[in-house]
Amino acid sequence: MRNDRLFEFEKALTSATRRECVFTEERQKRFYTKGIRVGEGHAFAVVFPQTLLEFWRVLEVCIAFDKVIIVQAANTGLTGGSTPDGDDYDRDVVVINTLHLDQVVLLNDGIQVLAFAGSSLHQLEDKLAKVDRGPHSVIGSSCIGASVVGGVCNNSGGNLVNRGPAYTELALFARINDQGKLELVNHLEIELGSSPEEILTNLQETNFRVKNLPNLSSLASDINYQERVRDINSATPSRFNADERRLFEASGCAGKVAVFAVRLDTFPLPSREQVFFIGTNESKNLTQLRKKILLTSESLPDMGEYMHRSYFDGASEFCKDTFLFIKYFGTRLLPMLLTFKRRIDAFASSIGIFPDNISDRLLQLIAQILPNHLPVRIREYRDKYEHYMLILASNSTIEEIQTLLDEQTNGVHDYEYIKCTESEGRDALLHRYVAGSAPTRFQVVNSNQAGGLLPLDVALPRNCESWDQILPAEILSQMAVSFKMGHFLCMVFHWDFVVKKGVDVNALKEKILEILDHVGAKYPAEHNVGHLYKASEGLANFYRHLDPTNSFNCGIGFSSKKKFYK
C-alpha cells in the first residue's frame, strides 16, 4: 500500500512539473541532498520547477501527500540548512530546487529590484551595474553562487557597512496555516491579481507596472544598520540571526516558508574607490582604528574586513586555483564550474576506485606548481605582520580614511598601510573573497591529520576589545588548523576550525559556545542556525509562527522533525 501511495505521489509530482524535472534515483539526488560543508540525508525526490506556477503546484502536491519540504537554490548553505539532515524524519522529504526561477526585474529604473527564488547575487550585480546601482551586499566565497532569496531568508551579508545585511518586508511567499492549508501571501505591494494562478502568472510574465510605483509602507532594506554599527559602547552585537528586530516573514525565515520573490532596495555605485591594506602585529591597533572610523568618520567606508595570517595563508595555499579562475575568467562562470566539479566528484565516488573529492585534490596539485599570484607589496606585509585589515573607501571617504590612517600609524612600531594601486586593490579584495573555502580544501588534502570541520559564525558585542583573545590555548590546541577573519567594523567573525583526528567536534563546540555565552556573543551571526546551532526561544517561536504544522525545513535549530513539532 505504501509503495502504491509513493507511486501516486511521484506521478502527481511529474504532473505538476514534468518527468525530467523530478529526480528519484540516488545517483541523481546526491548532489542536492549533501551540503557543501556539513549535512546530508535522504530525500524521496528532488524537483526542479520551471515556472513559479509549477513551484506552487509542486507545493500543493507535497502538502496533499503530507511530505516534508526543503526549498533550495544553489545549495551553498554553510550550516546544513538547505539539505536534509539524517534519515529520521517522520515523513518523506522532498527537495525543491529553484535555480530555474532566476528572473531579476528592475523597478523604478533600478532604484529597487524584484528577485525571483533562484536568482543569484551574480545576476543581480550584473543587472544593476548597467544602471550604476549595487545590491545590499557582495557575495563572499563561503557561498559563491548564492541566491538573493537565500540571503534574505538567512539575514546574510552586512560586509558592506553602508548597506547592511539582507532584509525586506516585501515578499511573495507560500505558507501552511494552522489548518494545514497552503496559502499564497503577496506582500510585494504590487498588484498582481487575486488567485495564486493570476498572481504567479502575472509575476512570471512581468505583467505589472515596473515604473512610477507608489511609495512603500514597508522597508526593503535595513535602513538603521549604520546607526547600530556606530554604537561602539553597546554590550550587544550589531547583527545576528536571532535579532527579533530583523525577523519578518521571509526575512530570517530559514526556509520555514516557500519564498517566490522578494523586493529589495538598491544603492548607487560610487564614482571613485580606493583599497587600503593595513598590517600590524598588535591587534589593539585595529581596535583603535575601528573606534576612530565609527566615531569620527562623517561617512563610513564601504567595507572594513579583518584577516588573520592564518586565513591569509589558507587562502594563498588552498584557494589559489579559485583566485586565478576568477581573476582571468570572472565570477559569471564560477557557479557552473563548481556544479561541474561536484558532479565529477559524485561520478568518481560512484565508481569506487578514486578517493573522495578527487577534483579538489587535482586542483590543489595544479595550483602548487603555478607561480605566486599575489602582489609583491601585499606578500611582504604577510611576512611582516600577523593581523591585516582591508578597507574599501569611496568618493569623499577616501581622503577621510587616508588622513585617519596617517594619524593612526604615524610613529607607531609594527603598524603600516598600503594605498593600493588599482590592480593591488583588486587582488587584495579577491584574496579575501576566495578565502572562505580554505578550511574545506585543507580538510580534503590533509585527511591524515584532519578531523571534522567546526565552522563558527560569531557576532561579538560592539564594545568588545579582546576579540582576538577569546578562546584559550586549551581549546585551540585541539585544532589541526585555525582560520580567523571577520567583518571587522560590525564585530562579526568567522572562526573556521578543522579539529585534529579523534577530537569530539560536538563536545569541543559546546565548550566554545559556553565561552561565547559568557562574553555576550550571539551565534550564528549571518548564516542561520541550520543543523549546527540551537535556535533561541524567540527564533524558535518565529519559526513555529511561520510554519505551525512543521512541514518546511524540519529540524533546523535542533527543533523537532515531527509533524506539529511533537
Coordinates of C-alpha atoms in Angstrom, one line a residue:
M1 CA 0.0 0.0 0.0
R2 CA 2.8 2.4 0.9
N3 CA 4.5 1.7 -2.4
D4 CA 1.3 2.4 -4.3
R5 CA 1.0 5.7 -2.4
L6 CA 4.5 6.7 -3.3
F7 CA 3.9 5.8 -6.9
E8 CA 0.8 8.1 -6.9
F9 CA 2.9 10.8 -5.3
E10 CA 5.6 10.6 -7.9
K11 CA 3.0 10.6 -10.6
A12 CA 1.4 13.7 -9.1
L13 CA 4.9 15.5 -9.0
T14 CA 5.6 14.8 -12.6
S15 CA 2.1 16.1 -13.5
A16 CA 2.8 19.3 -11.6
T17 CA 6.0 19.9 -13.5
R18 CA 7.4 17.3 -15.9
R19 CA 9.1 13.9 -15.8
E20 CA 12.6 15.1 -16.5
C21 CA 12.3 17.7 -13.6
V22 CA 11.8 15.0 -10.9
F23 CA 14.8 13.1 -9.7
T24 CA 14.2 9.9 -7.7
E25 CA 17.4 7.9 -8.3
E26 CA 20.0 8.1 -5.6
R27 CA 22.8 8.9 -8.1
Q28 CA 20.8 11.9 -9.4
K29 CA 19.8 13.2 -6.0
R30 CA 23.1 13.1 -4.1
F31 CA 24.3 16.4 -5.4
Y32 CA 21.3 18.1 -4.0
T33 CA 21.0 16.2 -0.7
K34 CA 24.6 16.8 0.6
G35 CA 25.7 20.2 1.9
I36 CA 28.9 21.9 0.7
R37 CA 30.4 21.7 4.2
V38 CA 28.1 19.8 6.5
G39 CA 24.8 17.9 6.4
E40 CA 23.3 15.2 4.2
G41 CA 20.3 13.0 4.4
H42 CA 17.7 11.1 2.3
A43 CA 15.1 12.7 0.1
F44 CA 12.4 10.8 -1.8
A45 CA 12.7 13.2 -4.7
V46 CA 14.4 16.4 -5.9
V47 CA 12.2 18.6 -8.0
F48 CA 13.1 21.4 -10.4
P49 CA 10.0 23.6 -11.2
Q50 CA 10.5 25.6 -14.4
T51 CA 7.9 28.3 -13.6
L52 CA 6.6 30.0 -10.5
L53 CA 3.2 28.3 -11.1
E54 CA 4.9 24.9 -11.3
F55 CA 6.6 25.7 -8.0
W56 CA 3.2 26.4 -6.5
R57 CA 1.7 23.2 -7.9
V58 CA 4.6 21.1 -6.6
L59 CA 4.0 22.6 -3.1
E60 CA 0.3 21.7 -3.4
V61 CA 1.2 18.1 -4.3
C62 CA 3.7 17.8 -1.4
I63 CA 1.1 19.2 1.1
A64 CA -1.6 16.9 -0.2
F65 CA 0.6 13.9 0.3
D66 CA 1.9 15.1 3.7
K67 CA 5.6 15.5 2.9
V68 CA 8.4 17.5 4.4
I69 CA 9.6 20.3 2.1
I70 CA 13.1 21.7 1.8
V71 CA 13.3 24.6 -0.6
Q72 CA 16.8 25.0 -2.0
A73 CA 18.6 27.3 -4.6
A74 CA 22.3 26.9 -5.1
N75 CA 22.8 24.6 -2.0
T76 CA 25.5 26.9 -0.7
G77 CA 24.4 26.9 3.0
L78 CA 27.2 26.6 5.5
T79 CA 25.2 25.2 8.3
G80 CA 23.3 22.3 6.6
G81 CA 20.0 24.2 6.3
S82 CA 19.4 23.7 2.6
T83 CA 19.6 19.9 2.6
P84 CA 18.0 17.0 4.6
D85 CA 19.8 16.2 7.8
G86 CA 19.9 12.5 8.5
D87 CA 17.1 10.0 7.9
D88 CA 15.0 10.4 11.0
Y89 CA 12.1 12.4 9.6
D90 CA 8.6 11.1 10.2
R91 CA 7.5 11.9 6.6
D92 CA 9.2 11.6 3.2
V93 CA 11.4 14.6 2.3
V94 CA 11.2 16.4 -1.0
V95 CA 13.8 18.9 -2.0
I96 CA 12.5 21.7 -4.3
N97 CA 15.4 23.3 -6.2
T98 CA 14.5 26.8 -7.5
L99 CA 17.6 27.6 -9.7
H100 CA 15.5 27.7 -12.9
L101 CA 13.4 30.5 -11.4
D102 CA 16.1 33.1 -11.8
Q103 CA 14.4 36.3 -13.2
V104 CA 15.5 39.7 -11.9
V105 CA 13.2 42.7 -12.6
L106 CA 14.3 46.3 -12.1
L107 CA 11.7 48.5 -10.5
N108 CA 11.6 52.3 -10.8
D109 CA 14.6 52.3 -13.2
G110 CA 16.7 50.2 -10.8
I111 CA 16.0 52.0 -7.5
Q112 CA 14.6 48.7 -6.4
V113 CA 14.7 45.2 -7.7
L114 CA 12.4 42.2 -7.7
A115 CA 14.4 39.0 -7.4
F116 CA 12.8 35.5 -8.0
A117 CA 13.5 32.5 -5.9
G118 CA 16.5 31.2 -7.8
S119 CA 18.2 34.4 -8.9
S120 CA 21.8 34.8 -7.8
L121 CA 23.7 37.7 -6.4
H122 CA 26.0 37.4 -9.5
Q123 CA 23.0 38.0 -11.8
L124 CA 21.8 40.9 -9.6
E125 CA 25.1 42.6 -9.5
D126 CA 25.5 42.3 -13.3
K127 CA 22.0 43.6 -14.0
L128 CA 22.3 46.5 -11.5
A129 CA 25.8 47.5 -12.8
K130 CA 24.2 48.5 -16.1
V131 CA 22.2 51.2 -14.3
D132 CA 25.0 52.2 -11.9
R133 CA 23.4 50.5 -8.9
G134 CA 24.6 47.8 -6.5
P135 CA 22.8 45.2 -4.3
H136 CA 22.7 45.1 -0.5
S137 CA 26.0 43.1 -0.3
V138 CA 28.6 41.5 -2.5
I139 CA 29.0 37.7 -2.3
G140 CA 31.9 36.0 -0.5
S141 CA 33.5 32.8 -1.4
S142 CA 31.9 30.9 1.5
C143 CA 28.8 30.7 -0.6
I144 CA 29.7 31.6 -4.2
G145 CA 26.7 31.4 -6.4
A146 CA 24.3 32.0 -3.5
S147 CA 20.8 33.2 -4.3
V148 CA 19.3 36.6 -3.5
V149 CA 16.3 35.0 -1.7
G150 CA 18.6 32.7 0.3
G151 CA 20.4 35.8 1.6
V152 CA 17.1 37.3 2.7
C153 CA 16.0 34.1 4.3
N154 CA 19.3 33.9 6.3
N155 CA 19.8 37.7 7.0
S156 CA 23.1 37.3 5.2
G157 CA 25.6 39.9 4.2
G158 CA 26.5 43.1 6.0
N159 CA 30.1 43.3 4.9
L160 CA 29.1 46.5 3.0
V161 CA 28.7 48.7 6.0
N162 CA 26.6 51.4 4.3
R163 CA 24.0 48.9 3.2
G164 CA 23.6 46.3 5.9
P165 CA 22.5 42.7 5.8
A166 CA 19.8 41.4 3.6
Y167 CA 16.4 42.5 4.8
T168 CA 13.0 43.2 3.4
E169 CA 9.3 43.3 4.5
L170 CA 8.2 42.9 0.8
A171 CA 7.9 39.3 -0.3
L172 CA 5.7 36.9 -2.1
F173 CA 5.7 33.6 -0.3
A174 CA 3.6 30.4 0.4
R175 CA 3.0 29.2 3.9
I176 CA 0.9 26.4 5.5
N177 CA -1.7 27.7 8.0
D178 CA -2.9 26.2 11.3
Q179 CA -5.4 24.1 9.4
G180 CA -2.8 22.6 7.1
K181 CA -3.9 24.6 4.0
L182 CA -1.4 26.1 1.7
E183 CA -1.8 29.9 1.2
L184 CA 0.0 32.4 -1.0
V185 CA 0.8 35.7 0.7
N186 CA 1.5 38.7 -1.6
H187 CA 3.3 41.5 0.4
L188 CA 5.2 42.9 -2.6
E189 CA 2.9 45.9 -2.6
I190 CA 2.5 45.2 -6.3
E191 CA -1.0 44.4 -7.7
L192 CA -0.8 41.0 -9.4
G193 CA -4.3 39.6 -9.1
S194 CA -6.2 37.6 -6.5
S195 CA -5.8 33.9 -7.2
P196 CA -2.4 32.1 -7.0
E197 CA -2.6 31.3 -10.7
E198 CA -3.2 35.0 -11.5
I199 CA -0.5 36.3 -9.2
L200 CA 2.2 33.9 -10.2
T201 CA 1.5 34.1 -14.0
N202 CA 1.4 37.9 -13.9
L203 CA 4.7 37.9 -12.0
Q204 CA 6.4 35.4 -14.3
E205 CA 5.4 37.4 -17.4
T206 CA 6.2 40.8 -15.8
N207 CA 2.6 41.7 -16.4
F208 CA 2.6 44.6 -13.9
R209 CA 3.9 48.2 -13.6
V210 CA 7.7 48.4 -13.2
K211 CA 8.0 52.2 -13.2
N212 CA 6.4 55.0 -11.2
L213 CA 5.4 52.6 -8.5
P214 CA 3.7 54.2 -5.4
N215 CA 5.5 55.0 -2.2
L216 CA 6.0 52.0 0.1
S217 CA 4.6 51.4 3.5
S218 CA 7.2 48.7 4.3
L219 CA 11.0 48.5 4.4
A220 CA 13.1 47.0 1.6
S221 CA 16.4 47.2 3.4
D222 CA 17.9 47.6 6.9
I223 CA 17.9 51.4 7.0
N224 CA 19.1 51.6 10.6
Y225 CA 22.2 49.4 10.2
Q226 CA 24.8 52.2 10.2
E227 CA 23.3 53.6 13.4
R228 CA 23.7 50.3 15.1
V229 CA 27.2 49.8 13.9
R230 CA 28.3 53.2 15.2
D231 CA 27.1 52.4 18.7
I232 CA 30.5 51.0 19.8
N233 CA 29.7 51.2 23.5
S234 CA 26.9 48.8 23.3
A235 CA 27.3 45.4 25.1
T236 CA 25.2 43.7 22.4
P237 CA 26.2 42.7 18.8
S238 CA 25.2 44.9 15.9
R239 CA 23.6 42.0 13.9
F240 CA 22.9 38.3 14.4
N241 CA 20.3 35.8 13.1
A242 CA 18.1 35.7 16.1
D243 CA 17.7 39.6 16.3
E244 CA 14.0 39.9 16.6
R245 CA 14.2 43.4 15.1
R246 CA 15.0 41.8 11.8
L247 CA 12.8 38.8 11.7
F248 CA 9.8 39.4 9.4
E249 CA 8.1 36.9 7.3
A250 CA 10.6 35.9 4.6
S251 CA 13.5 37.8 6.3
G252 CA 15.2 35.4 8.5
C253 CA 12.7 32.6 7.8
A254 CA 15.4 29.9 7.2
G255 CA 13.2 28.1 4.8
K256 CA 10.1 27.9 7.0
V257 CA 8.1 29.4 4.2
A258 CA 8.5 29.0 0.4
V259 CA 9.6 32.3 -1.0
F260 CA 8.8 33.1 -4.6
A261 CA 10.2 36.6 -4.9
V262 CA 11.5 39.5 -2.8
R263 CA 11.6 43.2 -3.4
L264 CA 14.8 45.0 -2.3
D265 CA 16.4 48.4 -2.3
T266 CA 19.5 49.0 -4.4
F267 CA 22.3 51.5 -3.9
P268 CA 24.2 53.9 -6.2
L269 CA 27.6 52.8 -7.2
P270 CA 30.5 55.1 -6.3
S271 CA 32.4 57.2 -8.8
R272 CA 35.7 56.5 -7.1
E273 CA 37.0 53.6 -5.0
Q274 CA 40.3 53.0 -3.1
V275 CA 41.5 50.0 -1.2
F276 CA 43.8 50.4 1.8
F277 CA 45.7 47.3 3.1
I278 CA 46.7 47.6 6.7
G279 CA 49.2 45.4 8.6
T280 CA 50.1 45.2 12.3
N281 CA 51.4 42.8 14.9
E282 CA 49.2 44.4 17.6
S283 CA 45.5 43.7 17.4
K284 CA 44.8 46.7 19.7
N285 CA 45.9 49.0 16.8
L286 CA 43.0 47.7 14.7
T287 CA 40.7 48.1 17.7
Q288 CA 41.6 51.8 18.0
L289 CA 41.3 52.2 14.2
R290 CA 37.8 50.8 14.3
K291 CA 36.7 53.1 17.1
K292 CA 38.0 56.1 15.2
I293 CA 36.3 55.2 12.0
L294 CA 32.9 54.5 13.6
L295 CA 33.0 57.5 15.9
T296 CA 34.6 60.3 13.8
S297 CA 34.1 59.5 10.1
E298 CA 31.4 61.6 8.5
S299 CA 30.6 58.8 6.2
L300 CA 31.6 55.2 6.7
P301 CA 33.9 53.2 4.3
D302 CA 32.1 50.7 2.1
M303 CA 34.0 47.7 3.7
G304 CA 36.2 47.0 6.6
E305 CA 37.4 43.4 6.6
Y306 CA 39.8 41.7 9.0
M307 CA 42.0 38.8 8.1
H308 CA 44.4 37.0 10.4
R309 CA 47.6 35.5 9.0
S310 CA 46.0 32.0 9.3
Y311 CA 43.4 32.9 6.7
F312 CA 45.8 34.8 4.6
D313 CA 48.0 31.7 4.3
G314 CA 44.9 29.4 4.0
A315 CA 43.6 31.4 1.1
S316 CA 47.1 31.6 -0.5
E317 CA 47.7 27.9 -0.3
F318 CA 44.3 26.3 -0.7
C319 CA 42.3 28.9 -2.8
K320 CA 44.8 29.8 -5.4
D321 CA 43.0 27.9 -8.2
T322 CA 39.8 29.8 -7.4
F323 CA 41.6 33.1 -7.2
L324 CA 43.2 32.6 -10.7
F325 CA 40.0 31.4 -12.2
I326 CA 38.1 34.4 -11.1
K327 CA 40.9 36.8 -11.9
Y328 CA 41.1 35.7 -15.5
F329 CA 37.5 34.4 -16.3
G330 CA 35.4 36.4 -13.8
T331 CA 32.7 35.2 -11.5
R332 CA 29.9 34.6 -14.1
L333 CA 31.1 31.0 -14.9
L334 CA 32.1 30.1 -11.4
P335 CA 28.8 28.6 -10.2
M336 CA 28.7 26.5 -13.3
L337 CA 32.3 25.3 -12.7
L338 CA 31.5 24.5 -9.1
T339 CA 28.5 22.5 -10.2
F340 CA 30.6 20.6 -12.7
K341 CA 33.3 19.9 -10.1
R342 CA 30.8 18.5 -7.6
R343 CA 29.3 16.3 -10.3
I344 CA 32.7 14.9 -11.2
D345 CA 33.2 14.1 -7.5
A346 CA 29.9 12.3 -7.4
F347 CA 30.6 10.3 -10.5
A348 CA 34.1 9.4 -9.3
S349 CA 32.7 8.3 -5.9
S350 CA 30.1 6.1 -7.6
I351 CA 32.9 4.2 -9.5
G352 CA 34.6 3.5 -6.2
I353 CA 38.2 3.5 -7.3
F354 CA 39.0 7.1 -6.7
P355 CA 39.4 8.9 -3.4
D356 CA 36.7 11.3 -2.2
N357 CA 36.8 14.9 -3.5
I358 CA 39.1 14.0 -6.4
S359 CA 38.5 17.3 -8.1
D360 CA 39.8 19.3 -5.1
R361 CA 42.9 17.1 -4.9
L362 CA 43.7 17.6 -8.6
L363 CA 43.1 21.3 -8.5
Q364 CA 45.4 21.6 -5.4
L365 CA 48.2 19.8 -7.2
I366 CA 47.9 22.1 -10.2
A367 CA 47.8 25.2 -8.1
Q368 CA 51.0 24.2 -6.3
I369 CA 53.1 24.4 -9.5
L370 CA 51.7 27.7 -10.6
P371 CA 53.8 30.9 -9.7
N372 CA 53.0 33.3 -6.9
H373 CA 49.7 35.1 -7.6
L374 CA 49.7 37.9 -5.0
P375 CA 51.1 41.4 -5.4
V376 CA 54.6 41.8 -4.0
R377 CA 53.8 44.5 -1.5
I378 CA 50.8 42.5 -0.1
R379 CA 53.0 39.4 0.2
E380 CA 55.6 41.4 2.0
Y381 CA 53.0 42.5 4.6
R382 CA 52.2 38.8 5.2
D383 CA 55.8 38.2 6.2
K384 CA 56.0 41.3 8.5
Y385 CA 52.6 41.3 10.2
E386 CA 50.1 38.9 11.8
H387 CA 46.9 41.0 11.5
Y388 CA 45.5 42.7 8.4
M389 CA 42.6 44.9 7.6
L390 CA 41.2 45.7 4.2
I391 CA 39.3 49.0 3.9
L392 CA 37.4 49.8 0.7
A393 CA 36.5 53.5 0.7
S394 CA 34.7 55.5 -2.0
N395 CA 34.2 59.1 -3.1
S396 CA 34.9 61.7 -0.3
T397 CA 35.5 59.0 2.3
I398 CA 38.8 58.1 0.6
E399 CA 40.6 61.2 1.7
E400 CA 39.0 61.0 5.2
I401 CA 40.2 57.4 5.7
Q402 CA 43.7 58.2 4.4
T403 CA 44.1 61.1 6.8
L404 CA 42.9 58.9 9.7
L405 CA 45.4 56.1 8.7
D406 CA 48.2 58.6 8.5
E407 CA 47.4 59.8 12.0
Q408 CA 47.0 56.3 13.5
T409 CA 50.2 54.8 12.0
N410 CA 52.5 57.8 12.4
G411 CA 55.4 56.8 14.6
V412 CA 53.8 53.5 15.7
H413 CA 56.0 50.5 15.6
D414 CA 54.8 47.5 13.6
Y415 CA 51.8 49.3 12.1
E416 CA 51.7 50.4 8.4
Y417 CA 49.3 50.7 5.5
I418 CA 49.4 50.5 1.7
K419 CA 47.4 52.7 -0.5
C420 CA 46.8 50.0 -3.1
T421 CA 47.1 50.6 -6.8
E422 CA 44.0 49.5 -8.8
S423 CA 45.5 46.1 -9.6
E424 CA 46.7 45.6 -6.0
G425 CA 43.4 46.5 -4.6
R426 CA 41.5 44.1 -6.9
D427 CA 43.9 41.3 -5.9
A428 CA 43.7 42.0 -2.2
L429 CA 39.9 42.0 -2.3
L430 CA 39.9 38.8 -4.4
H431 CA 42.2 37.2 -1.9
R432 CA 39.7 37.9 0.8
Y433 CA 36.8 36.9 -1.4
V434 CA 38.1 33.4 -2.1
A435 CA 39.3 32.7 1.5
G436 CA 36.2 31.0 2.8
S437 CA 36.8 27.7 1.0
A438 CA 40.2 27.2 2.6
P439 CA 39.0 25.0 5.6
T440 CA 37.2 22.5 3.3
R441 CA 40.2 22.2 1.0
F442 CA 42.6 21.8 3.9
Q443 CA 40.4 19.0 5.3
V444 CA 40.4 17.2 1.9
V445 CA 44.1 17.4 1.2
N446 CA 45.2 16.7 4.8
S447 CA 42.8 13.9 5.6
N448 CA 45.6 12.1 7.5
Q449 CA 45.6 14.7 10.3
A450 CA 42.2 16.5 9.9
G451 CA 39.1 15.5 11.8
G452 CA 35.8 17.3 11.4
L453 CA 35.0 20.8 10.4
L454 CA 34.0 23.3 13.1
P455 CA 32.8 26.5 11.5
L456 CA 31.8 29.3 13.9
D457 CA 29.9 32.3 12.8
V458 CA 30.0 34.7 15.7
A459 CA 28.7 38.2 16.5
L460 CA 30.7 39.8 19.3
P461 CA 29.4 42.7 21.4
R462 CA 30.1 46.1 19.8
N463 CA 32.2 47.1 22.8
C464 CA 34.4 44.0 22.7
E465 CA 38.1 44.8 22.7
S466 CA 39.5 41.3 23.4
W467 CA 38.2 39.9 20.1
D468 CA 41.4 38.0 19.3
Q469 CA 41.9 36.5 22.8
I470 CA 38.6 34.9 23.5
L471 CA 39.4 31.2 23.0
P472 CA 42.1 29.8 25.4
A473 CA 45.1 27.7 24.4
E474 CA 43.5 24.6 25.7
I475 CA 40.7 24.9 23.1
L476 CA 43.0 25.9 20.2
S477 CA 45.4 23.1 20.9
Q478 CA 42.7 20.6 19.8
M479 CA 42.6 22.2 16.3
A480 CA 44.6 20.8 13.3
V481 CA 44.3 24.3 11.9
S482 CA 42.5 27.5 12.8
F483 CA 41.3 30.2 10.3
K484 CA 40.1 33.6 11.5
M485 CA 38.7 36.5 9.7
G486 CA 35.7 38.9 10.0
H487 CA 33.6 41.8 9.1
F488 CA 35.5 44.0 11.5
L489 CA 33.5 47.2 11.7
C490 CA 30.5 45.3 12.9
M491 CA 32.4 42.7 15.0
V492 CA 31.1 39.7 13.1
F493 CA 33.8 37.0 12.9
H494 CA 34.2 33.7 11.0
W495 CA 36.3 31.3 13.0
D496 CA 36.7 28.2 10.9
F497 CA 38.4 25.3 12.5
V498 CA 39.5 21.8 11.4
V499 CA 39.8 19.7 14.5
K500 CA 42.5 17.1 15.0
K501 CA 41.7 13.5 14.3
G502 CA 40.0 11.8 17.2
V503 CA 38.7 15.1 18.8
D504 CA 34.9 15.1 19.6
V505 CA 33.7 18.0 17.5
N506 CA 30.4 18.4 19.3
A507 CA 31.9 18.3 22.8
L508 CA 34.5 20.9 21.8
K509 CA 31.9 23.1 20.2
E510 CA 29.8 23.1 23.4
K511 CA 32.9 24.3 25.4
I512 CA 33.4 27.1 22.9
L513 CA 29.7 28.1 22.9
E514 CA 29.9 28.4 26.7
I515 CA 32.8 30.8 26.4
L516 CA 30.9 32.8 23.8
D517 CA 27.8 33.0 26.0
H518 CA 30.0 34.3 28.8
V519 CA 31.3 37.2 26.8
G520 CA 27.8 38.1 25.4
A521 CA 28.3 36.9 21.9
K522 CA 25.5 35.8 19.6
Y523 CA 25.7 32.9 17.1
P524 CA 25.2 32.4 14.3
A525 CA 25.7 35.9 13.0
E526 CA 24.7 35.6 9.4
H527 CA 24.5 32.0 8.1
N528 CA 21.5 31.0 10.2
V529 CA 21.1 28.1 12.6
G530 CA 20.7 25.3 10.1
H531 CA 21.5 22.0 11.8
L532 CA 24.6 23.3 13.6
Y533 CA 23.2 25.7 16.2
K534 CA 20.3 25.6 18.6
A535 CA 17.7 28.3 17.9
S536 CA 17.0 30.7 20.7
E537 CA 13.5 30.7 22.2
G538 CA 12.5 33.8 20.2
L539 CA 13.8 32.4 16.9
A540 CA 12.1 29.0 17.5
N541 CA 8.8 30.8 18.2
F542 CA 9.2 32.8 15.0
Y543 CA 9.7 29.5 13.0
R544 CA 6.6 28.0 14.7
H545 CA 4.5 31.0 13.8
L546 CA 5.6 30.8 10.2
D547 CA 5.1 27.1 9.9
P548 CA 2.7 25.8 12.6
T549 CA 2.5 22.2 11.1
N550 CA 6.3 21.8 10.8
S551 CA 6.2 20.9 7.1
F552 CA 9.1 23.2 5.9
N553 CA 12.7 22.5 6.7
C554 CA 12.0 20.4 9.8
G555 CA 14.7 20.1 12.4
I556 CA 16.6 23.3 12.0
G557 CA 17.8 24.9 15.1
F558 CA 17.7 21.4 16.8
S559 CA 13.9 21.5 16.7
S560 CA 11.7 18.5 16.3
K561 CA 11.4 16.8 12.9
K562 CA 7.9 15.6 13.7
K563 CA 4.7 17.0 12.4
F564 CA 3.3 19.8 14.6
Y565 CA 6.7 19.7 16.5
K566 CA 5.7 16.7 18.6

